[in-house]
Amino acid sequence: MGQNTQFRAFRVHNDDQGFRSGIEIISLSDLPEGEVTIAVHYSGVNYKDGLASIPEGKIVRKYPFIPGIDLAGEVVESSDPAFKSGDLVLCTGYGLGVSHEGGYAEVARIPAKWLVPLPQGLTLKEAMAIGTAGFTAALSVQRLIDNGVTPDRGPVLVAGATGGVGSISVSILSKLGYKVTAVTGKSDMSQKLIDLGAQQVISREEAFGESKGVLGKELWAAVVDPVGGSFTAQIVKQVQYGGSVALSGLTAGGNMETTVYPFILRGVNLLGIDSVVCPNPLREQLWQRLAGEWKPESALSQMIEVYALEDLPKQLSGILEGKAVGRSVISLQK
Ligand SMILES: NC(=O)c1ccc[n+]([C@@H]2O[C@H](COP(=O)([O-])OP(=O)(O)OC[C@H]3O[C@@H](n4cnc5c(N)ncnc54)[C@H](OP(=O)(O)O)[C@@H]3O)[C@@H](O)[C@H]2O)c1
């Protein structure tokens, strides 16, 4: 593939003419250096991609820039012996779509060490339907298991349940035999969440419970929490003795005001979840699980929509407004 090879990309600009974005024809020389050139088949839409598409998002460090923190495709060329032409690969996190041109282009060029070989059991489309959000769900489940949360310990609360991290968490946990209570702000989505595997669906207000006092009823063995903010502060009061909260997100805000009591009187574990620089051995192990015994079939069959690159702006605004349901996959194939 020569430096003049042309292809479509969704780019954001921020210069004298202001902030703007759209689909453009660019060439390979517009991409940063990297050992592996990939024909991108699919990308996904994550909350962080929404932030990358707005001026106040504080995600993108240089312009013009191609967002997209996830991609899956076929290797075209590789100067690293670990990959060869025709290999199917995926990439989530690291600098992709943040400091390094991302997945919203027909071609990407990225460092070999960021790539994961597509595990057997997943298609490229399924890998992107899972994407960073689903990988974060898997990482959350893994950390809960590592901290002793077994299905017999009691119900697991999943917040932001119709979102990317939430819906795939519901799917994985129910498949593994956990009793899942899903929290959603979308009252019309209850049946969908039951079909996904939730045993019970409650509103955000119900999940908040009594707001007074430093401790509440011990309701949950564990919580998958991509919501953050005041939600987390409230929910840690309701976690059972020795239970755990896997905290990955900030949809409800980046600040939380809590007390030490759930932690020092009930031994509650607050587990920080980071998918971006998750070490490669664990990353590859979790992708193997996502392709095998943890494969979130109920989410993949019910909560996925595929869109063309032209539809991307609408999907990016939707996720920023909290309207997203499940996962949106962007097809880069014409
Ligand atoms: N730590 C990491 O490595 C990592 C990786 C991936 C994502 N994240 C973060 O995790 C969060 C979720 O990501 P996502 O891709 O799942 O986003 P998403 O698809 O937009 O899902 C978020 C869901 O949260 C709920 N929600 C929205 N606003 C809320 C509010 N004010 N209070 C309570 N719930 C609210 C909504 O679900 P309901 O309507 O069903 O309640 C929404 O669908 C984001 O903050 C993202 O940046 C972090």
Short mmCIF file of C-alpha atoms and ligand atoms in Angstrom, two decimals:
data_model
loop_
_atom_site.label_atom_id
_atom_site.label_comp_id
_atom_site.label_asym_id
_atom_site.label_seq_id
_atom_site.Cartn_x
_atom_site.Cartn_y
_atom_site.Cartn_z
CA MET A 1 0.00 0.00 0.00
CA GLY A 2 1.66 3.25 -1.15
CA GLN A 3 1.74 6.52 0.78
CA ASN A 4 -0.67 7.98 -1.82
CA THR A 5 -3.33 5.30 -1.31
CA GLN A 6 -6.59 7.11 -0.65
CA PHE A 7 -9.45 6.11 1.65
CA ARG A 8 -12.38 7.54 3.64
CA ALA A 9 -12.00 8.77 7.21
CA PHE A 10 -14.11 10.66 9.75
CA ARG A 11 -11.88 13.51 10.95
CA VAL A 12 -12.24 16.32 13.48
CA HIS A 13 -10.55 19.69 12.99
CA ASN A 14 -10.01 22.49 15.47
CA ASP A 15 -8.27 25.49 13.88
CA ASP A 16 -8.80 29.09 12.71
CA GLN A 17 -12.02 28.02 10.99
CA GLY A 18 -13.39 26.57 14.24
CA PHE A 19 -14.31 23.07 15.39
CA ARG A 20 -15.80 20.81 12.71
CA SER A 21 -15.95 17.18 11.71
CA GLY A 22 -16.98 15.04 8.75
CA ILE A 23 -16.02 12.35 6.27
CA GLU A 24 -12.99 13.15 4.11
CA ILE A 25 -10.76 11.40 1.60
CA ILE A 26 -7.27 11.19 3.04
CA SER A 27 -4.13 9.24 2.18
CA LEU A 28 -1.79 6.88 4.01
CA SER A 29 0.70 9.73 4.53
CA ASP A 30 -1.93 11.39 6.79
CA LEU A 31 -1.63 8.48 9.24
CA PRO A 32 1.05 8.25 11.93
CA GLU A 33 3.87 5.73 11.67
CA GLY A 34 3.17 2.23 12.98
CA GLU A 35 4.36 -1.27 12.23
CA VAL A 36 1.03 -2.71 11.10
CA THR A 37 -1.26 -1.38 8.37
CA ILE A 38 -4.83 -2.62 8.71
CA ALA A 39 -7.85 -2.56 6.41
CA VAL A 40 -10.45 -1.63 9.01
CA HIS A 41 -13.70 -3.58 8.65
CA TYR A 42 -15.53 -2.38 11.76
CA SER A 43 -15.25 0.10 14.60
CA GLY A 44 -17.60 0.83 17.50
CA VAL A 45 -19.14 3.79 19.32
CA ASN A 46 -18.03 4.41 22.89
CA TYR A 47 -18.75 7.30 25.26
CA LYS A 48 -15.12 8.39 24.86
CA ASP A 49 -15.62 8.61 21.07
CA GLY A 50 -18.56 10.93 21.72
CA LEU A 51 -16.26 13.12 23.83
CA ALA A 52 -13.63 13.08 21.06
CA SER A 53 -16.18 14.51 18.65
CA ILE A 54 -16.92 17.69 20.66
CA PRO A 55 -14.62 20.63 21.44
CA GLU A 56 -15.11 20.43 25.22
CA GLY A 57 -14.47 16.66 25.34
CA LYS A 58 -10.81 16.95 26.48
CA ILE A 59 -9.96 13.62 24.81
CA VAL A 60 -8.14 14.59 21.62
CA ARG A 61 -4.67 16.08 22.03
CA LYS A 62 -3.93 17.16 18.43
CA TYR A 63 -5.93 18.16 15.34
CA PRO A 64 -6.84 17.21 12.66
CA PHE A 65 -7.61 13.83 14.17
CA ILE A 66 -9.43 10.54 13.44
CA PRO A 67 -11.29 9.34 16.57
CA GLY A 68 -12.39 5.74 17.20
CA ILE A 69 -10.97 3.89 20.24
CA ASP A 70 -11.84 0.46 18.77
CA LEU A 71 -11.12 -1.25 15.47
CA ALA A 72 -11.13 -4.71 13.92
CA GLY A 73 -9.86 -5.65 10.49
CA GLU A 74 -7.36 -7.45 8.30
CA VAL A 75 -3.62 -6.87 8.26
CA VAL A 76 -2.46 -5.48 4.91
CA GLU A 77 1.24 -5.04 5.72
CA SER A 78 3.39 -5.58 8.79
CA SER A 79 7.02 -4.82 9.51
CA ASP A 80 6.65 -6.77 12.78
CA PRO A 81 7.06 -10.56 12.40
CA ALA A 82 4.24 -11.16 14.92
CA PHE A 83 1.70 -10.27 12.18
CA LYS A 84 1.44 -10.99 8.47
CA SER A 85 -0.83 -9.93 5.62
CA GLY A 86 -4.29 -11.50 5.95
CA ASP A 87 -4.24 -11.87 9.78
CA LEU A 88 -7.48 -10.81 11.46
CA VAL A 89 -6.86 -8.51 14.42
CA LEU A 90 -8.57 -6.16 16.86
CA CYS A 91 -7.39 -3.19 18.86
CA THR A 92 -9.02 -1.41 21.79
CA GLY A 93 -7.56 1.24 24.07
CA TYR A 94 -3.91 2.27 24.44
CA GLY A 95 -3.55 5.53 22.44
CA LEU A 96 -6.02 4.51 19.73
CA GLY A 97 -8.50 7.30 19.02
CA VAL A 98 -6.95 9.47 21.74
CA SER A 99 -3.33 10.28 20.87
CA HIS A 100 -3.04 8.08 17.75
CA GLU A 101 -5.41 8.18 14.72
CA GLY A 102 -8.25 5.77 15.47
CA GLY A 103 -10.76 3.37 13.98
CA TYR A 104 -13.08 5.70 12.03
CA ALA A 105 -11.16 5.24 8.77
CA GLU A 106 -10.93 2.53 6.15
CA VAL A 107 -7.21 2.14 6.90
CA ALA A 108 -5.28 2.36 10.19
CA ARG A 109 -1.58 2.09 10.95
CA ILE A 110 -0.76 1.13 14.51
CA PRO A 111 1.97 -0.34 16.74
CA ALA A 112 2.06 -4.15 16.72
CA LYS A 113 2.05 -4.34 20.54
CA TRP A 114 -1.46 -2.83 20.67
CA LEU A 115 -2.97 -5.61 18.56
CA VAL A 116 -4.82 -8.72 19.72
CA PRO A 117 -5.26 -11.58 17.22
CA LEU A 118 -8.98 -12.09 16.60
CA PRO A 119 -9.83 -15.02 18.88
CA GLN A 120 -11.45 -18.08 17.34
CA GLY A 121 -15.17 -17.94 18.09
CA LEU A 122 -15.65 -14.26 17.23
CA THR A 123 -16.21 -12.53 13.90
CA LEU A 124 -14.74 -9.07 13.27
CA LYS A 125 -18.24 -7.63 13.64
CA GLU A 126 -18.86 -9.41 16.94
CA ALA A 127 -15.47 -8.23 18.23
CA MET A 128 -16.52 -4.63 17.61
CA ALA A 129 -20.01 -5.23 18.97
CA ILE A 130 -18.15 -6.13 22.17
CA GLY A 131 -15.43 -3.46 21.75
CA THR A 132 -14.00 -1.41 24.61
CA ALA A 133 -17.35 -1.41 26.42
CA GLY A 134 -17.66 -5.21 26.35
CA PHE A 135 -14.00 -5.68 27.22
CA THR A 136 -14.56 -3.38 30.22
CA ALA A 137 -17.57 -5.51 31.19
CA ALA A 138 -15.35 -8.64 31.04
CA LEU A 139 -12.63 -6.93 33.08
CA SER A 140 -15.24 -5.89 35.68
CA VAL A 141 -16.57 -9.46 35.93
CA GLN A 142 -13.02 -10.85 36.20
CA ARG A 143 -12.14 -8.46 39.04
CA LEU A 144 -15.35 -9.37 40.89
CA ILE A 145 -14.52 -13.09 40.57
CA ASP A 146 -10.92 -12.44 41.70
CA ASN A 147 -12.40 -10.77 44.79
CA GLY A 148 -14.54 -13.74 45.74
CA VAL A 149 -17.90 -12.81 44.20
CA THR A 150 -19.51 -16.15 43.38
CA PRO A 151 -23.14 -16.65 42.19
CA ASP A 152 -24.20 -17.99 45.61
CA ARG A 153 -23.17 -14.75 47.37
CA GLY A 154 -26.35 -12.93 46.26
CA PRO A 155 -27.60 -10.53 43.59
CA VAL A 156 -25.26 -8.43 41.47
CA LEU A 157 -26.42 -4.93 40.56
CA VAL A 158 -25.54 -3.70 37.06
CA ALA A 159 -25.89 0.07 36.54
CA GLY A 160 -26.31 1.85 33.19
CA ALA A 161 -27.79 -1.47 32.12
CA THR A 162 -28.94 -0.52 28.63
CA GLY A 163 -25.54 1.04 27.82
CA GLY A 164 -22.51 -0.71 26.32
CA VAL A 165 -20.68 -1.75 29.51
CA GLY A 166 -23.96 -2.44 31.32
CA SER A 167 -25.71 -4.55 28.68
CA ILE A 168 -22.71 -6.79 28.07
CA SER A 169 -22.17 -7.16 31.85
CA VAL A 170 -25.80 -8.31 32.24
CA SER A 171 -25.28 -10.80 29.41
CA ILE A 172 -22.01 -12.26 30.77
CA LEU A 173 -23.08 -12.40 34.43
CA SER A 174 -26.40 -14.10 33.69
CA LYS A 175 -24.62 -16.62 31.47
CA LEU A 176 -22.26 -17.41 34.37
CA GLY A 177 -25.21 -18.07 36.70
CA TYR A 178 -25.31 -14.80 38.66
CA LYS A 179 -28.67 -13.29 39.65
CA VAL A 180 -28.57 -9.87 38.03
CA THR A 181 -30.57 -6.80 39.00
CA ALA A 182 -30.37 -4.22 36.21
CA VAL A 183 -30.69 -0.48 36.89
CA THR A 184 -31.93 1.65 34.04
CA GLY A 185 -33.21 5.16 33.43
CA LYS A 186 -35.22 3.85 30.46
CA SER A 187 -38.49 2.42 31.81
CA ASP A 188 -39.51 1.10 28.37
CA MET A 189 -36.43 -1.16 28.25
CA SER A 190 -37.34 -3.49 31.14
CA GLN A 191 -38.43 -6.43 28.96
CA LYS A 192 -35.31 -6.07 26.81
CA LEU A 193 -33.15 -6.29 29.94
CA ILE A 194 -35.03 -9.38 31.14
CA ASP A 195 -34.50 -10.96 27.70
CA LEU A 196 -30.82 -10.09 28.05
CA GLY A 197 -30.62 -12.12 31.26
CA ALA A 198 -31.56 -9.78 34.12
CA GLN A 199 -33.70 -11.34 36.82
CA GLN A 200 -35.03 -8.00 38.02
CA VAL A 201 -35.07 -4.46 36.61
CA ILE A 202 -35.23 -1.36 38.82
CA SER A 203 -35.21 2.39 38.17
CA ARG A 204 -32.33 4.69 39.11
CA GLU A 205 -34.53 6.14 41.90
CA GLU A 206 -35.19 2.67 43.34
CA ALA A 207 -31.47 1.87 43.20
CA PHE A 208 -30.69 5.06 45.10
CA GLY A 209 -32.83 3.81 48.02
CA GLU A 210 -32.80 5.74 51.29
CA SER A 211 -30.34 8.56 50.85
CA LYS A 212 -29.97 9.30 54.58
CA GLY A 213 -27.29 7.77 56.80
CA VAL A 214 -23.82 6.46 56.11
CA LEU A 215 -24.90 2.81 55.66
CA GLY A 216 -27.99 1.27 54.05
CA LYS A 217 -29.47 -2.23 53.75
CA GLU A 218 -26.94 -4.84 52.56
CA LEU A 219 -28.59 -5.62 49.25
CA TRP A 220 -25.87 -6.43 46.73
CA ALA A 221 -23.07 -9.00 46.65
CA ALA A 222 -21.43 -6.82 43.99
CA VAL A 223 -22.03 -3.91 41.67
CA VAL A 224 -20.88 -3.33 38.08
CA ASP A 225 -20.76 0.46 37.98
CA PRO A 226 -20.02 2.34 34.74
CA VAL A 227 -22.05 5.30 36.06
CA GLY A 228 -19.93 6.85 38.82
CA GLY A 229 -20.61 10.19 40.54
CA SER A 230 -23.33 10.39 43.20
CA PHE A 231 -24.63 6.96 42.10
CA THR A 232 -21.44 5.23 43.31
CA ALA A 233 -21.43 7.20 46.56
CA GLN A 234 -24.96 6.02 47.26
CA ILE A 235 -24.57 2.43 46.09
CA VAL A 236 -21.49 1.59 48.22
CA LYS A 237 -23.79 1.97 51.25
CA GLN A 238 -25.91 -0.96 50.00
CA VAL A 239 -23.13 -3.48 49.35
CA GLN A 240 -23.05 -6.60 51.52
CA TYR A 241 -20.26 -7.27 53.99
CA GLY A 242 -17.08 -8.10 51.98
CA GLY A 243 -18.77 -7.30 48.66
CA SER A 244 -17.24 -5.41 45.76
CA VAL A 245 -17.97 -2.53 43.40
CA ALA A 246 -16.26 -2.62 39.98
CA LEU A 247 -16.13 1.07 39.05
CA SER A 248 -15.36 1.85 35.42
CA GLY A 249 -17.20 4.99 34.35
CA LEU A 250 -18.34 8.51 34.92
CA THR A 251 -21.59 8.83 33.00
CA ALA A 252 -23.20 10.46 36.07
CA GLY A 253 -20.12 12.53 36.89
CA GLY A 254 -16.48 12.41 37.88
CA ASN A 255 -16.86 13.53 41.49
CA MET A 256 -18.24 11.50 44.34
CA GLU A 257 -18.70 12.34 47.96
CA THR A 258 -18.74 9.31 50.23
CA THR A 259 -17.76 8.34 53.75
CA VAL A 260 -15.25 5.71 54.84
CA TYR A 261 -17.89 3.62 56.70
CA PRO A 262 -18.85 1.08 53.98
CA PHE A 263 -15.14 0.34 53.58
CA ILE A 264 -14.06 0.18 57.24
CA LEU A 265 -17.23 -1.31 58.77
CA ARG A 266 -18.28 -3.69 55.97
CA GLY A 267 -14.98 -4.35 54.22
CA VAL A 268 -16.44 -3.26 50.88
CA ASN A 269 -13.92 -3.35 48.01
CA LEU A 270 -13.93 -0.49 45.53
CA LEU A 271 -12.25 -1.96 42.43
CA GLY A 272 -10.94 0.46 39.81
CA ILE A 273 -11.39 -0.84 36.25
CA ASP A 274 -9.10 0.37 33.47
CA SER A 275 -9.40 -1.14 30.02
CA VAL A 276 -7.00 1.24 28.28
CA VAL A 277 -3.59 0.04 29.46
CA CYS A 278 -4.74 -3.35 30.75
CA PRO A 279 -1.64 -5.60 30.37
CA ASN A 280 -1.57 -7.77 27.23
CA PRO A 281 -1.57 -11.24 28.88
CA LEU A 282 -4.81 -10.43 30.77
CA ARG A 283 -6.20 -8.62 27.70
CA GLU A 284 -5.70 -11.68 25.47
CA GLN A 285 -7.05 -14.04 28.16
CA LEU A 286 -10.23 -11.96 28.51
CA TRP A 287 -10.74 -11.80 24.72
CA GLN A 288 -10.44 -15.62 24.67
CA ARG A 289 -13.16 -15.80 27.34
CA LEU A 290 -15.35 -13.33 25.43
CA ALA A 291 -15.04 -15.60 22.38
CA GLY A 292 -15.75 -18.74 24.40
CA GLU A 293 -17.38 -19.49 27.75
CA TRP A 294 -18.26 -15.84 28.45
CA LYS A 295 -19.46 -14.99 24.94
CA PRO A 296 -22.34 -12.52 25.52
CA GLU A 297 -24.72 -14.16 23.04
CA SER A 298 -27.87 -12.49 24.39
CA ALA A 299 -26.33 -9.02 23.92
CA LEU A 300 -24.87 -9.89 20.52
CA SER A 301 -28.22 -11.12 19.24
CA GLN A 302 -30.41 -8.34 20.68
CA MET A 303 -28.48 -5.19 21.50
CA ILE A 304 -26.37 -4.54 18.39
CA GLU A 305 -27.02 -2.19 15.47
CA VAL A 306 -24.67 -1.81 12.49
CA TYR A 307 -24.33 1.65 10.88
CA ALA A 308 -22.43 3.15 7.95
CA LEU A 309 -19.69 5.76 8.48
CA GLU A 310 -22.21 8.42 7.31
CA ASP A 311 -24.40 7.60 10.35
CA LEU A 312 -21.56 8.10 12.82
CA PRO A 313 -22.28 11.75 13.86
CA LYS A 314 -25.81 10.83 14.98
CA GLN A 315 -24.51 7.85 16.97
CA LEU A 316 -21.84 9.98 18.64
CA SER A 317 -24.42 12.58 19.77
CA GLY A 318 -26.77 9.82 20.97
CA ILE A 319 -24.16 8.27 23.28
CA LEU A 320 -23.30 11.69 24.75
CA GLU A 321 -26.99 12.29 25.51
CA GLY A 322 -27.28 8.93 27.38
CA LYS A 323 -29.73 7.70 24.72
CA ALA A 324 -27.55 4.85 23.45
CA VAL A 325 -29.01 1.37 23.76
CA GLY A 326 -26.60 -1.55 23.55
CA ARG A 327 -23.75 -1.20 21.10
CA SER A 328 -23.48 0.59 17.77
CA VAL A 329 -21.05 -0.95 15.30
CA ILE A 330 -19.69 1.17 12.45
CA SER A 331 -19.03 -0.67 9.19
CA LEU A 332 -16.12 0.71 7.20
CA GLN A 333 -16.88 -1.63 4.31
CA LYS A 334 -18.62 -0.03 1.36
N1 LIG B 1 -12.58 2.50 32.71
C1 LIG B 1 -12.56 2.13 31.45
O1 LIG B 1 -11.59 1.58 30.94
C2 LIG B 1 -13.79 2.39 30.62
C3 LIG B 1 -14.03 1.64 29.46
C4 LIG B 1 -15.25 1.82 28.78
C5 LIG B 1 -16.15 2.77 29.24
N2 LIG B 1 -15.83 3.51 30.33
C6 LIG B 1 -16.77 4.52 30.83
O2 LIG B 1 -17.94 3.83 31.26
C7 LIG B 1 -19.07 4.67 31.07
C8 LIG B 1 -20.13 3.92 30.26
O3 LIG B 1 -19.63 3.63 28.96
P1 LIG B 1 -20.60 2.99 27.88
O4 LIG B 1 -19.80 2.79 26.65
O5 LIG B 1 -21.31 1.83 28.50
O6 LIG B 1 -21.63 4.21 27.67
P2 LIG B 1 -23.15 4.15 27.28
O7 LIG B 1 -23.38 3.09 26.27
O8 LIG B 1 -23.56 5.56 27.00
O9 LIG B 1 -23.87 3.67 28.63
C9 LIG B 1 -24.01 4.48 29.76
C10 LIG B 1 -25.38 4.22 30.37
O10 LIG B 1 -25.41 4.85 31.66
C11 LIG B 1 -26.75 5.24 31.95
N3 LIG B 1 -26.74 6.67 32.29
C12 LIG B 1 -26.62 7.73 31.45
N4 LIG B 1 -26.65 8.89 32.13
C13 LIG B 1 -26.81 8.54 33.43
C14 LIG B 1 -26.93 9.28 34.64
N5 LIG B 1 -26.89 10.62 34.65
N6 LIG B 1 -27.06 8.61 35.81
C15 LIG B 1 -27.11 7.26 35.82
N7 LIG B 1 -27.00 6.50 34.70
C16 LIG B 1 -26.84 7.13 33.53
C17 LIG B 1 -27.58 4.95 30.69
O11 LIG B 1 -28.16 3.66 30.86
P3 LIG B 1 -29.64 3.47 31.45
O12 LIG B 1 -30.50 4.44 30.72
O13 LIG B 1 -29.97 2.03 31.19
O14 LIG B 1 -29.58 3.81 32.91
C18 LIG B 1 -26.54 4.86 29.61
O15 LIG B 1 -26.99 4.09 28.52
C19 LIG B 1 -18.55 5.94 30.42
O16 LIG B 1 -18.32 6.91 31.41
C20 LIG B 1 -17.24 5.50 29.80
O17 LIG B 1 -16.35 6.57 29.62
C21 LIG B 1 -14.68 3.33 31.02
#
